[in-house]
Amino acid sequence: MDEVLALQKENKRLQDVVDSMDKSARLLVSRDLELRRANVKLQSLDKQKSDFISIAAHQIRTPLTALKWSQQMLIDGDFGTLSQSQQEILDQSQQSVARLIKLVNNLLQVEHLELQQTPKESVLFDLNLLLKSCVTQFTAAAIECGVTIHFTPSSVPAVVLALPDAINDALVNLIDNAVKYTHRSGDVYIDVTVNDNVTITIRDTGIGIPDSYKDNAFKRFSRAENADILDANGSGLGLYIVKKVIESFSGSISYESDVGKGTTFRLSLRYAKELPTV
Amino acid sequence: MDILENTTELEKPLVKVLVVEDDPMLRNMLSVKLSMSRCPCMFSNDGLQALDLVSQFEPQVILLDLMIPGKDGFTVLAELKAHPSFKTIPVIIFSNKSGDDEKKRAQDLGAHSFRQKALTDLNVLVNELRTLALGQTD
């Protein structure tokens, strides 16, 4: 009799355990459903935010375009010759508009990079040619800053598989920094070497990056405390964008710096050996 | 020196440009700049009348915005490239959208190039228009 009672008791206990597990399973299914719904809602909100930023950026660019063009036409003398002071004021105004356009483009690029991790439509191209074009683009700015750019391409074509426009943006950011943060009579050396990877080295003799900034160098909206010495208007997005772009093509970027002596950035992308035959 | 420059300017051949652009400020500025650069131009405010204006005006180059009322720039581009008489007219996409997807789509549809308006130097643009129409630069 005692054995029967004990078995009944054990049976009841097991039934309670089964009931409890069943309840937990139902709860888990319900929570899973809730999480899936929340995830879909978050993705939708993220898409809305991205669309909003894209449309807002587009709408901001249009009046900025009108400002840029009207300033350019005035400076070009399309409406008559300007006095020196008028020219100077317009030059400054034009620089402000250029800065705003750059900021809007950077914000849009950050949004784009965070949404789309895998670049599409990569092509094979020679980084030497892209860098040559970047260096040409900076010739006037470098002369104005009293900085000399020395460019040494690799002896063989530095072919990589990537998006040329995106890599161009990254290189322009790095060269712009090198020129901007180097005092007059300084130098910027750009070298390309090819082994298993294509490595671009951009070395300047500028103000350098303090050690205290090292952990934040590639973070968003982050600027070294000494950056204002030569440029008080940076947004702190440039290096963040550069790192995101390079890593999206499985590349890497690093730097070393001595305050007061200069900074060397190295970025590497996998060497693709040959350009496609046409 | 002014006379010499003006003479040189007047000797440049005309380049007819159709601009499809809905923003009145930008239209106004492009009108002034192109006229001064010996590029007679006609404007379409939307995508609907663009093809009719191509027939009437017979432009040598087309500047085409993407976000325009009536019919978007991609649709206009596709129709131009499908038209036996218009398909060889070079089209420059001229937009303040600048995503990789838009650039790729424009290229696939046969656009000659893609320019972001906010980053465009008008003198460089005029040069490109001349190069495309006449195969020469200033």
PDB file of C-alpha atoms in Angstrom, chain B residues 5-113:
ATOM      1  CA  GLU B   5      39.658  86.255 -74.433  1.00  0.00           C
ATOM      2  CA  ASN B   6      36.291  87.360 -75.785  1.00  0.00           C
ATOM      3  CA  THR B   7      37.373  86.598 -79.325  1.00  0.00           C
ATOM      4  CA  THR B   8      38.469  83.129 -78.285  1.00  0.00           C
ATOM      5  CA  GLU B   9      35.166  82.610 -76.492  1.00  0.00           C
ATOM      6  CA  LEU B  10      33.186  83.677 -79.560  1.00  0.00           C
ATOM      7  CA  GLU B  11      35.146  81.324 -81.782  1.00  0.00           C
ATOM      8  CA  LYS B  12      34.063  78.301 -79.778  1.00  0.00           C
ATOM      9  CA  PRO B  13      31.437  76.207 -81.536  1.00  0.00           C
ATOM     10  CA  LEU B  14      27.980  76.080 -80.022  1.00  0.00           C
ATOM     11  CA  VAL B  15      26.963  73.045 -77.998  1.00  0.00           C
ATOM     12  CA  LYS B  16      23.234  72.423 -77.540  1.00  0.00           C
ATOM     13  CA  VAL B  17      22.350  71.079 -74.113  1.00  0.00           C
ATOM     14  CA  LEU B  18      19.021  69.832 -72.798  1.00  0.00           C
ATOM     15  CA  VAL B  19      18.817  70.129 -69.010  1.00  0.00           C
ATOM     16  CA  VAL B  20      16.200  68.089 -67.161  1.00  0.00           C
ATOM     17  CA  GLU B  21      16.065  69.800 -63.762  1.00  0.00           C
ATOM     18  CA  ASP B  22      13.140  70.749 -61.548  1.00  0.00           C
ATOM     19  CA  ASP B  23      14.823  73.104 -59.073  1.00  0.00           C
ATOM     20  CA  PRO B  24      14.271  76.716 -60.251  1.00  0.00           C
ATOM     21  CA  MET B  25      17.414  78.105 -58.569  1.00  0.00           C
ATOM     22  CA  LEU B  26      19.676  75.515 -60.146  1.00  0.00           C
ATOM     23  CA  ARG B  27      17.962  75.921 -63.522  1.00  0.00           C
ATOM     24  CA  ASN B  28      18.565  79.655 -63.372  1.00  0.00           C
ATOM     25  CA  MET B  29      22.262  79.297 -62.599  1.00  0.00           C
ATOM     26  CA  LEU B  30      22.817  76.612 -65.210  1.00  0.00           C
ATOM     27  CA  SER B  31      21.029  78.772 -67.743  1.00  0.00           C
ATOM     28  CA  VAL B  32      23.380  81.710 -67.076  1.00  0.00           C
ATOM     29  CA  LYS B  33      26.546  79.606 -67.019  1.00  0.00           C
ATOM     30  CA  LEU B  34      25.733  77.570 -70.117  1.00  0.00           C
ATOM     31  CA  SER B  35      24.637  80.599 -72.118  1.00  0.00           C
ATOM     32  CA  MET B  36      27.865  82.401 -71.227  1.00  0.00           C
ATOM     33  CA  SER B  37      29.815  79.311 -72.320  1.00  0.00           C
ATOM     34  CA  ARG B  38      28.215  79.221 -75.771  1.00  0.00           C
ATOM     35  CA  CYS B  39      26.005  76.295 -74.828  1.00  0.00           C
ATOM     36  CA  PRO B  40      22.453  77.150 -75.908  1.00  0.00           C
ATOM     37  CA  CYS B  41      20.181  75.222 -73.586  1.00  0.00           C
ATOM     38  CA  MET B  42      16.611  74.187 -73.131  1.00  0.00           C
ATOM     39  CA  PHE B  43      15.083  73.102 -69.833  1.00  0.00           C
ATOM     40  CA  SER B  44      12.587  70.439 -68.943  1.00  0.00           C
ATOM     41  CA  ASN B  45      11.032  70.757 -65.480  1.00  0.00           C
ATOM     42  CA  ASP B  46       9.927  67.150 -65.356  1.00  0.00           C
ATOM     43  CA  GLY B  47      10.445  63.753 -66.886  1.00  0.00           C
ATOM     44  CA  LEU B  48       7.226  63.785 -68.889  1.00  0.00           C
ATOM     45  CA  GLN B  49       8.178  66.433 -71.446  1.00  0.00           C
ATOM     46  CA  ALA B  50      11.868  65.489 -71.679  1.00  0.00           C
ATOM     47  CA  LEU B  51      11.572  63.247 -74.746  1.00  0.00           C
ATOM     48  CA  ASP B  52       9.374  65.731 -76.615  1.00  0.00           C
ATOM     49  CA  LEU B  53      11.987  68.421 -75.990  1.00  0.00           C
ATOM     50  CA  VAL B  54      14.731  66.127 -77.297  1.00  0.00           C
ATOM     51  CA  SER B  55      12.746  65.837 -80.554  1.00  0.00           C
ATOM     52  CA  GLN B  56      12.219  69.580 -80.828  1.00  0.00           C
ATOM     53  CA  PHE B  57      15.604  70.864 -79.673  1.00  0.00           C
ATOM     54  CA  GLU B  58      17.921  68.051 -80.887  1.00  0.00           C
ATOM     55  CA  PRO B  59      20.502  68.504 -78.116  1.00  0.00           C
ATOM     56  CA  GLN B  60      24.067  67.262 -78.451  1.00  0.00           C
ATOM     57  CA  VAL B  61      24.244  66.420 -74.740  1.00  0.00           C
ATOM     58  CA  ILE B  62      21.628  65.860 -72.022  1.00  0.00           C
ATOM     59  CA  LEU B  63      22.024  66.724 -68.343  1.00  0.00           C
ATOM     60  CA  LEU B  64      19.504  64.603 -66.457  1.00  0.00           C
ATOM     61  CA  ASP B  65      18.434  64.867 -62.820  1.00  0.00           C
ATOM     62  CA  LEU B  66      17.093  61.728 -61.136  1.00  0.00           C
ATOM     63  CA  MET B  67      14.474  63.021 -58.697  1.00  0.00           C
ATOM     64  CA  ILE B  68      12.128  64.868 -61.021  1.00  0.00           C
ATOM     65  CA  PRO B  69       8.341  64.999 -61.117  1.00  0.00           C
ATOM     66  CA  GLY B  70       6.195  62.983 -63.501  1.00  0.00           C
ATOM     67  CA  LYS B  71       8.710  60.360 -64.519  1.00  0.00           C
ATOM     68  CA  ASP B  72      12.001  59.761 -62.714  1.00  0.00           C
ATOM     69  CA  GLY B  73      15.410  60.192 -64.352  1.00  0.00           C
ATOM     70  CA  PHE B  74      16.059  56.447 -64.662  1.00  0.00           C
ATOM     71  CA  THR B  75      12.851  55.983 -66.641  1.00  0.00           C
ATOM     72  CA  VAL B  76      13.727  58.909 -68.908  1.00  0.00           C
ATOM     73  CA  LEU B  77      17.240  57.496 -69.400  1.00  0.00           C
ATOM     74  CA  ALA B  78      15.881  54.043 -70.267  1.00  0.00           C
ATOM     75  CA  GLU B  79      13.452  55.571 -72.793  1.00  0.00           C
ATOM     76  CA  LEU B  80      16.202  57.663 -74.373  1.00  0.00           C
ATOM     77  CA  LYS B  81      18.485  54.671 -74.747  1.00  0.00           C
ATOM     78  CA  ALA B  82      15.664  52.581 -76.225  1.00  0.00           C
ATOM     79  CA  HIS B  83      14.856  55.245 -78.824  1.00  0.00           C
ATOM     80  CA  PRO B  84      16.526  54.663 -82.213  1.00  0.00           C
ATOM     81  CA  SER B  85      17.189  58.371 -82.851  1.00  0.00           C
ATOM     82  CA  PHE B  86      18.137  59.439 -79.316  1.00  0.00           C
ATOM     83  CA  LYS B  87      20.193  56.529 -78.052  1.00  0.00           C
ATOM     84  CA  THR B  88      23.521  57.990 -79.194  1.00  0.00           C
ATOM     85  CA  ILE B  89      23.046  61.332 -77.422  1.00  0.00           C
ATOM     86  CA  PRO B  90      25.382  61.312 -74.402  1.00  0.00           C
ATOM     87  CA  VAL B  91      23.546  61.621 -71.088  1.00  0.00           C
ATOM     88  CA  ILE B  92      25.195  62.900 -67.924  1.00  0.00           C
ATOM     89  CA  ILE B  93      23.256  61.993 -64.792  1.00  0.00           C
ATOM     90  CA  PHE B  94      23.280  65.124 -62.687  1.00  0.00           C
ATOM     91  CA  SER B  95      21.864  64.450 -59.259  1.00  0.00           C
ATOM     92  CA  ASN B  96      22.346  65.088 -55.592  1.00  0.00           C
ATOM     93  CA  LYS B  97      21.758  61.424 -54.925  1.00  0.00           C
ATOM     94  CA  SER B  98      25.085  59.672 -54.883  1.00  0.00           C
ATOM     95  CA  GLY B  99      24.631  56.084 -53.737  1.00  0.00           C
ATOM     96  CA  ASP B 100      26.503  53.201 -55.347  1.00  0.00           C
ATOM     97  CA  ASP B 101      23.173  51.663 -56.371  1.00  0.00           C
ATOM     98  CA  GLU B 102      22.142  54.779 -58.266  1.00  0.00           C
ATOM     99  CA  LYS B 103      25.544  55.031 -59.978  1.00  0.00           C
ATOM    100  CA  LYS B 104      25.440  51.379 -60.988  1.00  0.00           C
ATOM    101  CA  ARG B 105      21.877  51.626 -62.294  1.00  0.00           C
ATOM    102  CA  ALA B 106      22.721  54.740 -64.318  1.00  0.00           C
ATOM    103  CA  GLN B 107      25.769  53.034 -65.797  1.00  0.00           C
ATOM    104  CA  ASP B 108      23.790  49.893 -66.653  1.00  0.00           C
ATOM    105  CA  LEU B 109      21.160  51.995 -68.402  1.00  0.00           C
ATOM    106  CA  GLY B 110      23.801  53.641 -70.587  1.00  0.00           C
ATOM    107  CA  ALA B 111      24.561  56.989 -68.921  1.00  0.00           C
ATOM    108  CA  HIS B 112      27.907  58.449 -69.969  1.00  0.00           C
ATOM    109  CA  SER B 113      28.769  59.635 -66.459  1.00  0.00           C
TER     110      SER B 113
END
